N, C-alpha and C. Protein backbone atom coordinates (compact mmCIF):
# COMPACT_ATOMS: atom_id res chain seq x y z
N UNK A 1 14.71 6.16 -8.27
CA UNK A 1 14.61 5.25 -7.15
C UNK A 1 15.18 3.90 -7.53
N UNK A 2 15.80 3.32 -6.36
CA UNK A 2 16.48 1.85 -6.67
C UNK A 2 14.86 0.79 -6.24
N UNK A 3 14.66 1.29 -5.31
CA UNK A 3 14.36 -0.33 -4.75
C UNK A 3 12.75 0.65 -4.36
N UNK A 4 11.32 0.03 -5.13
CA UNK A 4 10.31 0.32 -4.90
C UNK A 4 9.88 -0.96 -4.31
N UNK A 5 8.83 -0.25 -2.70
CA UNK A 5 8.25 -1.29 -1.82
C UNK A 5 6.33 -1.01 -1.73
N UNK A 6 6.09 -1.75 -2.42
CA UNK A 6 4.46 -1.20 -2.88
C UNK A 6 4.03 -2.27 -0.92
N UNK A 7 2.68 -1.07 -1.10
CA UNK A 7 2.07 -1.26 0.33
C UNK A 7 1.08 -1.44 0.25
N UNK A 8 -0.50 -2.28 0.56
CA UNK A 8 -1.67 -2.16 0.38
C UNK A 8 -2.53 -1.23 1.08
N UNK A 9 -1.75 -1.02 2.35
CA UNK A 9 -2.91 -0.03 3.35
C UNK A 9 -1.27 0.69 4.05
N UNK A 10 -2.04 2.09 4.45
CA UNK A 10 -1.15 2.77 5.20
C UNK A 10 -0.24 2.00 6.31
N UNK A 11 0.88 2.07 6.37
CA UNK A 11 1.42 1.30 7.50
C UNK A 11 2.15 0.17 7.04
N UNK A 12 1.54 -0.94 6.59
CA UNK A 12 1.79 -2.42 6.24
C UNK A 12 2.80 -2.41 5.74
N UNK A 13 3.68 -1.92 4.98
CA UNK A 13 5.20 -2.16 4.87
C UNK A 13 5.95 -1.68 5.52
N UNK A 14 5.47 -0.30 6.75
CA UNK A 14 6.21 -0.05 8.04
C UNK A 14 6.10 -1.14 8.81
N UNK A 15 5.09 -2.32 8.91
CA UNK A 15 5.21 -3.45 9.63
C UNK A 15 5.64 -4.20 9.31
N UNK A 16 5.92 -4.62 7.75
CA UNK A 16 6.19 -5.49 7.87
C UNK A 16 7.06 -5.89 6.65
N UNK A 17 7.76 -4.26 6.58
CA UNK A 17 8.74 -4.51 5.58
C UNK A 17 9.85 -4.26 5.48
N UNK A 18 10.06 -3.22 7.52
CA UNK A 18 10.97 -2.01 7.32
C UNK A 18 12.12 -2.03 6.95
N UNK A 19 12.80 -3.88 6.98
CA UNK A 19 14.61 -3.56 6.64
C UNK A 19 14.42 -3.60 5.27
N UNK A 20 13.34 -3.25 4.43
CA UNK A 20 13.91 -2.93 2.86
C UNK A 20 13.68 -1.31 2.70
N UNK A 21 12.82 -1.05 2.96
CA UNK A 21 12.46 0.38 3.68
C UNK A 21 13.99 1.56 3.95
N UNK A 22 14.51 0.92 4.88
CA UNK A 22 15.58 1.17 5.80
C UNK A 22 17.00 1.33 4.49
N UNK A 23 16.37 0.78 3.18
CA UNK A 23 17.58 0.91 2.67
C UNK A 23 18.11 2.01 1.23
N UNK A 24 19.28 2.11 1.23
CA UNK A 24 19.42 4.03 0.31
C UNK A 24 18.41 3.45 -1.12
N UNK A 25 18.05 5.31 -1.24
CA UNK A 25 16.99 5.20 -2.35
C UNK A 25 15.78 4.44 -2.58
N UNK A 26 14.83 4.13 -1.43
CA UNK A 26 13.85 3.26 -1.09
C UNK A 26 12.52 4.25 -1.23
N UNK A 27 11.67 3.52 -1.62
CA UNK A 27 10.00 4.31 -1.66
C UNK A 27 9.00 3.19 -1.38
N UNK A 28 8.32 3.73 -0.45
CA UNK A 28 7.29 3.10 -0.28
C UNK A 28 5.88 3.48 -1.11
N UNK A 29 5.20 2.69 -1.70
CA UNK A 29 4.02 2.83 -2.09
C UNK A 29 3.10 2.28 -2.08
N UNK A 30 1.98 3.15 -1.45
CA UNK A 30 0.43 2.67 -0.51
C UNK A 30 -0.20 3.08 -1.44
N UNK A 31 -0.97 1.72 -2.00
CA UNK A 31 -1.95 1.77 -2.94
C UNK A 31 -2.93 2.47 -2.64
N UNK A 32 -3.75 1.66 -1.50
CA UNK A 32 -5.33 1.74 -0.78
C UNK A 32 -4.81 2.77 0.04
N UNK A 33 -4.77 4.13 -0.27
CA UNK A 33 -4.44 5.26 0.60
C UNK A 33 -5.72 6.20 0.34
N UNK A 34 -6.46 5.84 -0.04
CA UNK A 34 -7.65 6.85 -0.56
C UNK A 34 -8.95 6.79 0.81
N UNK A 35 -9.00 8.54 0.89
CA UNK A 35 -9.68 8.74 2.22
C UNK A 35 -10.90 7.89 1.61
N UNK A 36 -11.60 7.81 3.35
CA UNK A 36 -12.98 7.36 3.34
C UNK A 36 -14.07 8.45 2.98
N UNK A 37 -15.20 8.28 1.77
CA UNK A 37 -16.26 8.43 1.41
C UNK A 37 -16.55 9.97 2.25
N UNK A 38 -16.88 11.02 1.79
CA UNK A 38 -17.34 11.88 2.59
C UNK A 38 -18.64 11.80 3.29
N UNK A 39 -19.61 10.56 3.14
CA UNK A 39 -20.63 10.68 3.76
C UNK A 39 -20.49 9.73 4.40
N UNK A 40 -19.58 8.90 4.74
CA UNK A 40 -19.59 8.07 5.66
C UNK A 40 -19.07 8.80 7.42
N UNK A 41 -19.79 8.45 8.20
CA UNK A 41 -19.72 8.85 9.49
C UNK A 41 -18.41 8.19 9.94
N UNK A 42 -18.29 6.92 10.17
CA UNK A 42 -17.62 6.41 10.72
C UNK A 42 -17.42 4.67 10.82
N UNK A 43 -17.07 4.08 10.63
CA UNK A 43 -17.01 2.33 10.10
C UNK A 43 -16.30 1.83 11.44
N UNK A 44 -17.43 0.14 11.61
CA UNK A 44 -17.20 -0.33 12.57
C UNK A 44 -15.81 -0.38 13.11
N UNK A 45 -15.12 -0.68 12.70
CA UNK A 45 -13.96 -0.97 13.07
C UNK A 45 -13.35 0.40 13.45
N UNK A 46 -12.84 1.59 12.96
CA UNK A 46 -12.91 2.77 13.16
C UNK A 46 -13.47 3.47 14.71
N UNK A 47 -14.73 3.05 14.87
CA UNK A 47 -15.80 3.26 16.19
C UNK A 47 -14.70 2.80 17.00
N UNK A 48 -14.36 0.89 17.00
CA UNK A 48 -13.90 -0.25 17.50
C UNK A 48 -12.55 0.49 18.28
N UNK A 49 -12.03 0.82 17.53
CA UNK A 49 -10.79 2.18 17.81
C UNK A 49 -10.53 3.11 18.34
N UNK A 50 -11.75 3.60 18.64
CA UNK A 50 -12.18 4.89 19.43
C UNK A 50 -11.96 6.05 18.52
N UNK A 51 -11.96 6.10 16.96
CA UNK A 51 -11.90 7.09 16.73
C UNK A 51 -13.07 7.64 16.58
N UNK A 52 -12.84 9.42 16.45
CA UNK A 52 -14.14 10.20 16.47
C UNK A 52 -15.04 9.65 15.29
N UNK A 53 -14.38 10.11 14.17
CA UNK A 53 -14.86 9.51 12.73
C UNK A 53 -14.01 9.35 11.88
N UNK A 54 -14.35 8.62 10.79
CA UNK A 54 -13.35 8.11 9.78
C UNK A 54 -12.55 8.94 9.44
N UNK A 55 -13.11 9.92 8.97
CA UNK A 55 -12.05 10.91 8.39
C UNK A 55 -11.16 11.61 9.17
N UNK A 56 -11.38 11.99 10.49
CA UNK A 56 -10.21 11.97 11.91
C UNK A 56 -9.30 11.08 11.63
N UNK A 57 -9.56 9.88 11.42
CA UNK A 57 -8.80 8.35 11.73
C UNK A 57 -7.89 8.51 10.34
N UNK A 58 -8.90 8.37 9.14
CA UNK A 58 -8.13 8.83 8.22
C UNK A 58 -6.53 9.62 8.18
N UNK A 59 -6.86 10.82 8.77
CA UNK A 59 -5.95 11.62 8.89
C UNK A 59 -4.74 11.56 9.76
N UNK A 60 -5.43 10.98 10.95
CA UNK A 60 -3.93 10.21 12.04
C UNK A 60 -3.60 9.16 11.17
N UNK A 61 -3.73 8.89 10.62
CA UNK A 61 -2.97 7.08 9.70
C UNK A 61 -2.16 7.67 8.96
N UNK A 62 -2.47 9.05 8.21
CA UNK A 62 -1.77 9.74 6.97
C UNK A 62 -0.74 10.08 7.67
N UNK A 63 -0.17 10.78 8.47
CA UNK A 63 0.02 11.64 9.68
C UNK A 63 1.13 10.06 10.29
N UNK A 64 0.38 9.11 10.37
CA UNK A 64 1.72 8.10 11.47
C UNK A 64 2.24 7.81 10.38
N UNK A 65 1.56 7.07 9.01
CA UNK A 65 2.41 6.63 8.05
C UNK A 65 3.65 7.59 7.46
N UNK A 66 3.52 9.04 7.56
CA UNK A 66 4.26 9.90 7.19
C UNK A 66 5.77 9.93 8.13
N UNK A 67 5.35 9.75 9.16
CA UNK A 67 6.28 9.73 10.81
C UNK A 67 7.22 8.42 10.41
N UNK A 68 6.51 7.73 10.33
CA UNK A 68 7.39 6.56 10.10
C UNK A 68 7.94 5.87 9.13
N UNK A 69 7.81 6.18 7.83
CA UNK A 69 8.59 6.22 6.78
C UNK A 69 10.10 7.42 6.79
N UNK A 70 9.26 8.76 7.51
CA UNK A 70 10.64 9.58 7.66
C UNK A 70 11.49 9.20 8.52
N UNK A 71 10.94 8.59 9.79
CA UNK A 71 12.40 8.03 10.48
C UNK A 71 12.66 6.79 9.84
N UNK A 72 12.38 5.80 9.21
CA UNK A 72 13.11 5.03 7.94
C UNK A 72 14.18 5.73 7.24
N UNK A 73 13.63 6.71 7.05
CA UNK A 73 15.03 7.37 5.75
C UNK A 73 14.27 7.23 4.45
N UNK A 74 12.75 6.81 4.66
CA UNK A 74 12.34 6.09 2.75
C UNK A 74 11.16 7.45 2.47
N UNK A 75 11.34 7.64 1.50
CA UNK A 75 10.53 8.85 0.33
C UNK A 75 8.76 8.03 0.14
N UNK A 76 7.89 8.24 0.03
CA UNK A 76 6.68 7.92 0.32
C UNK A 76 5.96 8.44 -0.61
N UNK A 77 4.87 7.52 -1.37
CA UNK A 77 4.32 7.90 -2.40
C UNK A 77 2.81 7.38 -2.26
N UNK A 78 1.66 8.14 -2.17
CA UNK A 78 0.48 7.63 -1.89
C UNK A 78 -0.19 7.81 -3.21
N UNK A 79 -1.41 6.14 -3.77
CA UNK A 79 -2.32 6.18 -4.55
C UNK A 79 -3.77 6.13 -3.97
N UNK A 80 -4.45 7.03 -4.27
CA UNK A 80 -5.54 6.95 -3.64
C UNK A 80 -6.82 6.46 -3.82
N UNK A 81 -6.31 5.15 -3.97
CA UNK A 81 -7.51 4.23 -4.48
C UNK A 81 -8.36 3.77 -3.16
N UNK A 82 -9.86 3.66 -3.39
CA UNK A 82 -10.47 3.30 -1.92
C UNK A 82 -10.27 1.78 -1.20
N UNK A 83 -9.85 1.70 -0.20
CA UNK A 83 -9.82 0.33 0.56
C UNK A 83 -11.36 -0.61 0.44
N UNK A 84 -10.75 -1.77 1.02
CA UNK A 84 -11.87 -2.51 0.68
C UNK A 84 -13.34 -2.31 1.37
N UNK A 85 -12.62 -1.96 2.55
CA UNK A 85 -14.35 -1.16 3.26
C UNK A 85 -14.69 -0.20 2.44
N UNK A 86 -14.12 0.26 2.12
CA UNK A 86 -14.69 1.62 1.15
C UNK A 86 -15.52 1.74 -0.40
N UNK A 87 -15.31 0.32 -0.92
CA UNK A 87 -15.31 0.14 -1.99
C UNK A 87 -16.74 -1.23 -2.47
N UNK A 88 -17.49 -1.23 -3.32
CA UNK A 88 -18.94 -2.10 -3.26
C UNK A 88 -18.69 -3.37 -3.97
N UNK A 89 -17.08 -3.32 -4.53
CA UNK A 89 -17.02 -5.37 -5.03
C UNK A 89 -15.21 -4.82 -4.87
N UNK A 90 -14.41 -5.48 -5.41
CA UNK A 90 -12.98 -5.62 -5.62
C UNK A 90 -12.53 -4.45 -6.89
N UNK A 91 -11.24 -4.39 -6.09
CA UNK A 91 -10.51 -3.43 -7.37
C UNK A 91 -10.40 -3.93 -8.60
N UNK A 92 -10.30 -3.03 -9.54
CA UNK A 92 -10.09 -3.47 -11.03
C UNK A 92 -8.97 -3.89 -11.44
N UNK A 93 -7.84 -5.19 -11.31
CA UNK A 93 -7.18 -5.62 -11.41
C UNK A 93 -6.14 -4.56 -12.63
N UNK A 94 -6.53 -4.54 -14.09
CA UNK A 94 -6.15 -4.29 -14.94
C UNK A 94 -5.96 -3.00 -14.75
N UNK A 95 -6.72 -2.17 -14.05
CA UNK A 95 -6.40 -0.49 -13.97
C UNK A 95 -5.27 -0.56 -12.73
N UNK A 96 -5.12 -1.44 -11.88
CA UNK A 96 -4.46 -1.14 -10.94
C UNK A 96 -2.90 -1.72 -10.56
N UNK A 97 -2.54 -2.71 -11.85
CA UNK A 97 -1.35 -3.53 -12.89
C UNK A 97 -1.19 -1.47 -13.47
N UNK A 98 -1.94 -1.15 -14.26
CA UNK A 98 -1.29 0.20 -14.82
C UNK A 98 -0.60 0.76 -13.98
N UNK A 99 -1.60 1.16 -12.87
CA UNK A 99 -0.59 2.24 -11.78
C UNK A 99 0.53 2.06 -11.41
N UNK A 100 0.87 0.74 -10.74
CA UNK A 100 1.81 -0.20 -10.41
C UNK A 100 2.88 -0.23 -11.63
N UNK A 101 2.50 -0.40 -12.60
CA UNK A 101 3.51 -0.69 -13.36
C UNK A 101 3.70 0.79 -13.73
N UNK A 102 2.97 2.03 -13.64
CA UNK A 102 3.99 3.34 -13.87
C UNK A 102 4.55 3.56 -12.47
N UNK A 103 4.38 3.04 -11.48
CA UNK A 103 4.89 3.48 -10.19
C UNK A 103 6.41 2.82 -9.94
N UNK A 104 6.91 1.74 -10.94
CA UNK A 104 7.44 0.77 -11.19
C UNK A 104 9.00 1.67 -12.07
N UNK A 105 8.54 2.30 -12.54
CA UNK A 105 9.54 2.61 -14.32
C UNK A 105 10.42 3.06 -12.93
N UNK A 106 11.53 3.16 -13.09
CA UNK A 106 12.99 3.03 -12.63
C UNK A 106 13.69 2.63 -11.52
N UNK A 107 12.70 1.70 -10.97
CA UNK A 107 13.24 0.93 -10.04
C UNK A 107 13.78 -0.49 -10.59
N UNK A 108 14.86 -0.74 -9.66
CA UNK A 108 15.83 -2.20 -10.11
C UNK A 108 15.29 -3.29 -9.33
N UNK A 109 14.19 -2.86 -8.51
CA UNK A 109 13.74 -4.12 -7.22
C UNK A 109 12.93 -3.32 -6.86
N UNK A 110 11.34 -4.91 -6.77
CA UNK A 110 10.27 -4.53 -6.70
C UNK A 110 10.11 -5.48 -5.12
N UNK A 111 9.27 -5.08 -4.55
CA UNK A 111 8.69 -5.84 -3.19
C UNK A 111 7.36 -5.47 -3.13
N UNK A 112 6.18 -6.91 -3.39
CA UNK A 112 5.11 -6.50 -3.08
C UNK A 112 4.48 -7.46 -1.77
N UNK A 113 3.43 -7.37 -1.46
CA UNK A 113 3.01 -8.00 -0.30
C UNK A 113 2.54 -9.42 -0.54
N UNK A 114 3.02 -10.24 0.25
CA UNK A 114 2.89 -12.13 -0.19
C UNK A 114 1.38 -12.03 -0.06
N UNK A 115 0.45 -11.50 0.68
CA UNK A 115 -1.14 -11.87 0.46
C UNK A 115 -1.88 -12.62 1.46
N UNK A 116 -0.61 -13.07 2.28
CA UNK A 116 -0.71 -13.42 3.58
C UNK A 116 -2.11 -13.04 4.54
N UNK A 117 -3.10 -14.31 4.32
CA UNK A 117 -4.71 -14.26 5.41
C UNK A 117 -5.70 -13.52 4.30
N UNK A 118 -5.08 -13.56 2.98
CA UNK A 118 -6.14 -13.27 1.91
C UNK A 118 -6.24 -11.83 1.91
N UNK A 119 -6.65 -10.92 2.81
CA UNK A 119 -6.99 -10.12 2.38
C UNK A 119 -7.06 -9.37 1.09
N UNK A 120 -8.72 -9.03 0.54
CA UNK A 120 -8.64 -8.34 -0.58
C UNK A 120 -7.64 -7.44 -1.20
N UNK A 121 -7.51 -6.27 -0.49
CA UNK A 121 -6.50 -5.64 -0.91
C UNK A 121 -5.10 -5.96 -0.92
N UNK A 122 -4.56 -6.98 -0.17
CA UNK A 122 -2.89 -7.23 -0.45
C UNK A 122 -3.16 -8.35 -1.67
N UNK A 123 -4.00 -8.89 -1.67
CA UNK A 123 -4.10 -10.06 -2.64
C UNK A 123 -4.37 -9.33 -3.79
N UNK A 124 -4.66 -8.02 -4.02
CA UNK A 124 -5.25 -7.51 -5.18
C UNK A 124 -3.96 -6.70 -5.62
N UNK A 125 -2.60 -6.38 -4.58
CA UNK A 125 -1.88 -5.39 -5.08
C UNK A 125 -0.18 -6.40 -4.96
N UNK A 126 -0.72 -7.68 -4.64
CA UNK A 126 0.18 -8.42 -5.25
C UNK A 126 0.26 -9.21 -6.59
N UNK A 127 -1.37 -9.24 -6.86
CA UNK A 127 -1.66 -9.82 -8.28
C UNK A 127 -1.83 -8.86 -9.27
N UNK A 128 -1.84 -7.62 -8.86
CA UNK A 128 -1.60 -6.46 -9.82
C UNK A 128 -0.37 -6.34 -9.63
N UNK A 129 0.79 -5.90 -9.08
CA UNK A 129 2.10 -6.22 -9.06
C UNK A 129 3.17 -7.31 -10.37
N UNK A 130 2.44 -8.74 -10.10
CA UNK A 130 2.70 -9.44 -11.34
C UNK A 130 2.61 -9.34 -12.19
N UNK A 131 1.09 -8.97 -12.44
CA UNK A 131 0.78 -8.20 -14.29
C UNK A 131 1.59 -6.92 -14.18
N UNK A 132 1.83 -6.58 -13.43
CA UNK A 132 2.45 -4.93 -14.32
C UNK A 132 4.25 -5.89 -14.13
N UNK A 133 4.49 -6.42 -13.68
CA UNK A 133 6.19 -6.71 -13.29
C UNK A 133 6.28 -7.44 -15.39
N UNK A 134 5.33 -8.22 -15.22
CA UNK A 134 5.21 -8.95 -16.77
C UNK A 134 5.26 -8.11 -18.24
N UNK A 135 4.93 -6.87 -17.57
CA UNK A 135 4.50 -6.02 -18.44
C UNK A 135 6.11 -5.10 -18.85
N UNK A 136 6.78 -4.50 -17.69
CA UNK A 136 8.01 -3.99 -17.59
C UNK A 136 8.73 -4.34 -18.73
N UNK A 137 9.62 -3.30 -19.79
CA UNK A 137 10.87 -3.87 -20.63
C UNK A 137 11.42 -2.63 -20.03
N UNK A 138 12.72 -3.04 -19.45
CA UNK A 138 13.45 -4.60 -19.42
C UNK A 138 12.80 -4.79 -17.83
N UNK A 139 13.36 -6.30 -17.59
CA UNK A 139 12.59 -6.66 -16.54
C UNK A 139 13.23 -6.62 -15.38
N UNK A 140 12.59 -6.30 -14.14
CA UNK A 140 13.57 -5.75 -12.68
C UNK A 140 13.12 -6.95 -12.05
N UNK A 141 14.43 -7.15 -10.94
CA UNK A 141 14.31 -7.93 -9.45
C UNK A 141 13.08 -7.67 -8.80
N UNK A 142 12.09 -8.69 -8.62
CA UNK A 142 11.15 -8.81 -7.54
C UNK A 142 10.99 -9.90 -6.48
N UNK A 143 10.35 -9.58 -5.39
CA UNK A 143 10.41 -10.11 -4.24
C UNK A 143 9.31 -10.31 -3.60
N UNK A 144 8.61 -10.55 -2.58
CA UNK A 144 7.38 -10.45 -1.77
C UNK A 144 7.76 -10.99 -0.81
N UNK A 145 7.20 -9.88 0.48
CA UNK A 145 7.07 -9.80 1.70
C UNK A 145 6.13 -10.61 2.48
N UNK A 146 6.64 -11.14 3.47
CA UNK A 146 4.98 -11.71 4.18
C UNK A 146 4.79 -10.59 4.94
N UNK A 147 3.49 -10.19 4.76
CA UNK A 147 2.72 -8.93 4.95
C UNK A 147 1.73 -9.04 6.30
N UNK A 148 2.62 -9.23 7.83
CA UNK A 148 1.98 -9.28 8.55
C UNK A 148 2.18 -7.99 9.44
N UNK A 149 1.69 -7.82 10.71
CA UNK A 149 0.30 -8.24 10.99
C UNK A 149 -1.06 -8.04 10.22
């Protein structure tokens, strides 16, 4: 792969990344892709949505994110680490610089998410992004996206 585009949640670099996406030899990679909890019923926001239950919702997100990376033209790579609803304090910075930085080995250009309105997870997979980019020999082109909506 030339040009790796790390994602924090399903979708978010189909929103808000697609003309790098759009370009030859491109991969997207969604960190926080890890289903919701099997005993969880269903999370406010989720309800908020009208979905049945999480893991329904779950599965249409897997399912659109898949749709829309293929009409991109970009190859798609999911880590299935739990999102921040899912999860009882913040990700482990240092384990998640590892992933990143093996998800990293042969790409020439990195794009991670600017962090844009804080959120935990883009703020956690842009500051893991840096430690693993620091970490890289030899060192590749990086960039960051403002990661809206």
């Amino acid at each position: 792969m030339s040009i790796t585009v790390f994602s924090a949640h399903l979708d978010d670099a189909v929103f808000s990344a697609a003309v790098q996406l759009r370009r030859p030899r491109c991969r997207a990679v969604t960190v926080f892709a890890g289903p919701p909890p099997s005993d969880l019923i269903r999370t406010h926001w989720d309800g908020m949505t009208g979905a049945e239950s999480s893991a329904a919702r779950y599965q249409e997100r897997l399912a659109e994110n898949a749709r829309a990376l293929e009409r991109l033209g970009c190859v798609s790579e999911l880590l299935l680490e739990p999102e921040d609803q899912f999860r009882d304090g913040p990700a482990d910075p240092d384990r998640l610089a590892e992933m990143l930085r093996a998800a990293m080995e042969g790409s020439a250009e990195i794009w991670l998410p600017a962090g844009i309105g804080r959120h935990p997870d883009h703020v956690a997979v842009r500051e893991a992004g840096l430690l693993a980019l620091r970490q890289l020999s030899p060192p590749v082109s990086a960039f960051v996206y403002a990661d809206l909506p």
